[in-house]
Amino acid sequence: QPEVVEFLGIRQPVQIQVTPANQTARSVEQVVHPCDMGRKAELLSHLIQTNDWQQVLVFSRTKHGANRVVKELVKKGIPAEAIHGNKSQNARQNALKNFKSRQTRVLVATDIASRGIDIDELTHVINFDLPNISETYVHRIGRTGRAGASGIALSFCDVEEKAYLKDIQKLTGEKIPVVQDHPFTSADR
């Protein structure tokens, strides 16, 4: 007869972990694009239009920043919406529905509003702003490359964010390749 183990009132608990904490999925290609803060919106619209990406999840550090990114993308003719804590629940649900149905090409989210976002076959996640908390990076890029699918996580890095990048690489144990060959490369590489 097998031994019955009890822990906090739960019989025979089992811990299941798909990816160890603070590790990124192998199916997600990661790259960093050095870019001055003031040119990130230009880089974002350039990459979306040049590569004809149809569904892109973009992360902004702030609510105001998310709104600003959406405004810039819409000016360039790219359908975009933001979700963050200042939006009503109904507005967030509509933005997510529009993104899932591909009526909206770009969804710009803050970290709090992004909890629970699950988009089938999402291929591109962009860190418009690198997170100042390294663990957040792992959570963000985990929105792509799910269920065995591949994905791409791009991070825009201003000179002021280099310390965040260093912390992320230390946490994940990975050196993220840097793409210098783009028209908006930071002057301070």
CSV table of C-alpha atoms in Angstrom, one decimal:
chain,number,residue,atom,x,y,z
A,1,GLN,CA,0.0,0.0,0.0
A,2,PRO,CA,1.5,3.4,-1.0
A,3,GLU,CA,2.3,5.9,1.7
A,4,VAL,CA,-0.2,8.8,1.9
A,5,VAL,CA,1.5,12.1,2.3
A,6,GLU,CA,-0.4,15.1,3.7
A,7,PHE,CA,0.7,18.7,3.3
A,8,LEU,CA,-1.5,21.5,4.6
A,9,GLY,CA,-4.5,19.3,4.3
A,10,ILE,CA,-3.8,18.3,0.7
A,11,ARG,CA,-3.2,14.6,0.1
A,12,GLN,CA,-0.3,13.8,-2.2
A,13,PRO,CA,0.4,17.3,-3.5
A,14,VAL,CA,2.4,17.4,-6.7
A,15,GLN,CA,4.3,20.5,-8.0
A,16,ILE,CA,4.2,20.9,-11.8
A,17,GLN,CA,6.5,23.4,-13.4
A,18,VAL,CA,6.7,23.8,-17.2
A,19,THR,CA,9.5,26.2,-17.3
A,20,PRO,CA,11.7,26.9,-14.3
A,21,ALA,CA,11.1,30.3,-12.7
A,22,ASN,CA,13.0,33.2,-14.4
A,23,GLN,CA,13.8,31.1,-17.5
A,24,THR,CA,12.5,32.1,-20.9
A,25,ALA,CA,11.0,29.6,-23.3
A,26,ARG,CA,13.4,28.2,-25.8
A,27,SER,CA,10.8,28.7,-28.6
A,28,VAL,CA,11.1,32.5,-28.2
A,29,GLU,CA,13.8,34.3,-30.2
A,30,GLN,CA,14.9,37.3,-28.2
A,31,VAL,CA,16.7,40.4,-29.6
A,32,VAL,CA,17.5,43.9,-28.4
A,33,HIS,CA,17.3,47.0,-30.6
A,34,PRO,CA,19.3,49.9,-29.2
A,35,CYS,CA,17.2,53.0,-29.8
A,36,ASP,CA,17.0,56.5,-28.3
A,37,MET,CA,13.8,57.0,-26.3
A,38,GLY,CA,12.5,59.7,-28.6
A,39,ARG,CA,12.7,57.4,-31.7
A,40,LYS,CA,11.2,54.2,-30.3
A,41,ALA,CA,7.7,55.0,-31.8
A,42,GLU,CA,9.4,55.4,-35.2
A,43,LEU,CA,11.2,52.1,-34.9
A,44,LEU,CA,8.0,50.4,-33.8
A,45,SER,CA,6.0,51.6,-36.8
A,46,HIS,CA,8.9,50.9,-39.1
A,47,LEU,CA,9.2,47.3,-38.0
A,48,ILE,CA,5.5,46.6,-38.1
A,49,GLN,CA,5.1,48.1,-41.6
A,50,THR,CA,8.3,46.8,-43.1
A,51,ASN,CA,7.7,43.2,-41.9
A,52,ASP,CA,3.9,43.4,-42.3
A,53,TRP,CA,3.3,42.1,-38.8
A,54,GLN,CA,-0.4,41.6,-38.3
A,55,GLN,CA,-0.6,41.0,-34.6
A,56,VAL,CA,1.8,42.6,-32.1
A,57,LEU,CA,1.6,42.9,-28.4
A,58,VAL,CA,3.6,45.9,-27.1
A,59,PHE,CA,4.5,46.6,-23.5
A,60,SER,CA,4.8,50.0,-22.1
A,61,ARG,CA,6.0,50.8,-18.5
A,62,THR,CA,3.3,53.5,-17.9
A,63,LYS,CA,-0.4,54.1,-18.8
A,64,HIS,CA,0.5,57.5,-20.3
A,65,GLY,CA,3.3,55.9,-22.4
A,66,ALA,CA,0.8,53.2,-23.7
A,67,ASN,CA,-1.6,56.0,-24.8
A,68,ARG,CA,1.3,57.9,-26.5
A,69,VAL,CA,2.4,54.8,-28.4
A,70,VAL,CA,-1.2,54.1,-29.6
A,71,LYS,CA,-1.5,57.7,-30.7
A,72,GLU,CA,1.7,57.5,-32.8
A,73,LEU,CA,0.8,54.2,-34.4
A,74,VAL,CA,-2.7,55.4,-35.3
A,75,LYS,CA,-1.1,58.5,-36.9
A,76,LYS,CA,0.9,56.1,-39.1
A,77,GLY,CA,-2.2,54.3,-40.1
A,78,ILE,CA,-1.6,51.2,-37.9
A,79,PRO,CA,-4.8,50.2,-36.0
A,80,ALA,CA,-3.8,50.1,-32.3
A,81,GLU,CA,-5.5,50.2,-28.9
A,82,ALA,CA,-4.2,50.4,-25.3
A,83,ILE,CA,-5.2,48.5,-22.2
A,84,HIS,CA,-4.2,49.7,-18.8
A,85,GLY,CA,-5.7,50.4,-15.3
A,86,ASN,CA,-7.3,53.8,-16.3
A,87,LYS,CA,-9.5,52.0,-18.9
A,88,SER,CA,-12.8,50.6,-17.9
A,89,GLN,CA,-13.2,46.8,-17.7
A,90,ASN,CA,-15.5,47.1,-20.7
A,91,ALA,CA,-12.9,49.1,-22.7
A,92,ARG,CA,-10.2,46.6,-21.8
A,93,GLN,CA,-12.4,43.6,-22.9
A,94,ASN,CA,-13.3,45.3,-26.2
A,95,ALA,CA,-9.7,46.1,-26.9
A,96,LEU,CA,-8.7,42.5,-26.2
A,97,LYS,CA,-11.6,41.2,-28.4
A,98,ASN,CA,-10.6,43.5,-31.2
A,99,PHE,CA,-7.0,42.3,-31.0
A,100,LYS,CA,-7.9,38.7,-30.9
A,101,SER,CA,-10.1,39.1,-33.9
A,102,ARG,CA,-7.3,41.1,-35.7
A,103,GLN,CA,-9.4,44.2,-36.1
A,104,THR,CA,-6.7,45.9,-34.0
A,105,ARG,CA,-3.2,45.1,-35.2
A,106,VAL,CA,-1.3,46.3,-32.1
A,107,LEU,CA,-2.3,46.0,-28.5
A,108,VAL,CA,-0.3,48.2,-26.2
A,109,ALA,CA,-0.4,47.1,-22.6
A,110,THR,CA,1.0,47.9,-19.2
A,111,ASP,CA,2.1,45.0,-17.0
A,112,ILE,CA,-0.9,45.1,-14.6
A,113,ALA,CA,-3.4,45.1,-17.5
A,114,SER,CA,-1.6,42.3,-19.3
A,115,ARG,CA,-2.2,39.7,-16.6
A,116,GLY,CA,-4.1,36.8,-18.1
A,117,ILE,CA,-3.7,37.9,-21.7
A,118,ASP,CA,-3.7,34.7,-23.7
A,119,ILE,CA,-3.6,35.1,-27.5
A,120,ASP,CA,-3.4,31.9,-29.6
A,121,GLU,CA,-0.4,31.9,-31.9
A,122,LEU,CA,0.9,35.4,-31.0
A,123,THR,CA,4.2,35.7,-32.8
A,124,HIS,CA,5.5,39.1,-31.7
A,125,VAL,CA,5.9,40.7,-28.3
A,126,ILE,CA,7.8,44.0,-28.1
A,127,ASN,CA,9.1,45.6,-25.0
A,128,PHE,CA,8.7,49.3,-26.0
A,129,ASP,CA,10.1,50.1,-22.5
A,130,LEU,CA,12.3,47.6,-20.8
A,131,PRO,CA,10.8,46.6,-17.4
A,132,ASN,CA,12.6,47.9,-14.3
A,133,ILE,CA,11.8,44.6,-12.6
A,134,SER,CA,13.7,41.7,-14.3
A,135,GLU,CA,11.1,39.0,-13.6
A,136,THR,CA,8.5,41.1,-15.5
A,137,TYR,CA,10.5,40.6,-18.7
A,138,VAL,CA,10.1,36.8,-18.4
A,139,HIS,CA,6.3,37.3,-17.9
A,140,ARG,CA,6.0,39.7,-20.8
A,141,ILE,CA,7.9,37.6,-23.4
A,142,GLY,CA,6.0,34.5,-22.2
A,143,ARG,CA,2.9,35.8,-24.0
A,144,THR,CA,4.5,34.4,-27.2
A,145,GLY,CA,6.0,31.0,-28.0
A,146,ARG,CA,3.2,29.1,-26.3
A,147,ALA,CA,2.2,25.5,-26.8
A,148,GLY,CA,5.2,24.6,-28.8
A,149,ALA,CA,4.8,27.6,-31.2
A,150,SER,CA,7.7,29.9,-31.9
A,151,GLY,CA,7.7,33.6,-31.2
A,152,ILE,CA,9.9,36.7,-31.3
A,153,ALA,CA,10.5,39.1,-28.4
A,154,LEU,CA,12.0,42.4,-29.3
A,155,SER,CA,13.2,44.9,-26.7
A,156,PHE,CA,13.9,48.5,-27.4
A,157,CYS,CA,16.8,49.7,-25.2
A,158,ASP,CA,17.6,53.4,-24.6
A,159,VAL,CA,20.9,54.2,-23.0
A,160,GLU,CA,19.0,54.9,-19.7
A,161,GLU,CA,17.7,51.3,-19.8
A,162,LYS,CA,21.0,49.5,-20.2
A,163,ALA,CA,21.1,48.6,-16.5
A,164,TYR,CA,17.7,47.0,-16.8
A,165,LEU,CA,19.0,44.9,-19.7
A,166,LYS,CA,22.0,43.8,-17.7
A,167,ASP,CA,19.7,42.8,-14.8
A,168,ILE,CA,17.5,40.8,-17.2
A,169,GLN,CA,20.4,39.0,-18.7
A,170,LYS,CA,21.8,38.2,-15.2
A,171,LEU,CA,18.4,36.9,-14.1
A,172,THR,CA,17.7,34.7,-17.1
A,173,GLY,CA,21.4,33.6,-17.6
A,174,GLU,CA,21.1,34.5,-21.3
A,175,LYS,CA,22.9,37.0,-23.4
A,176,ILE,CA,20.3,38.6,-25.6
A,177,PRO,CA,21.6,39.4,-29.1
A,178,VAL,CA,21.8,43.1,-30.1
A,179,VAL,CA,20.5,44.2,-33.5
A,180,GLN,CA,22.6,47.3,-34.6
A,181,ASP,CA,21.4,47.3,-38.2
A,182,HIS,CA,18.3,49.3,-38.2
A,183,PRO,CA,17.6,53.0,-39.2
A,184,PHE,CA,16.9,54.1,-35.6
A,185,THR,CA,20.0,52.7,-33.8
A,186,SER,CA,20.9,54.6,-30.7
A,187,ALA,CA,23.7,57.1,-31.0
A,188,ASP,CA,25.2,55.7,-27.8
A,189,ARG,CA,25.6,52.0,-28.6
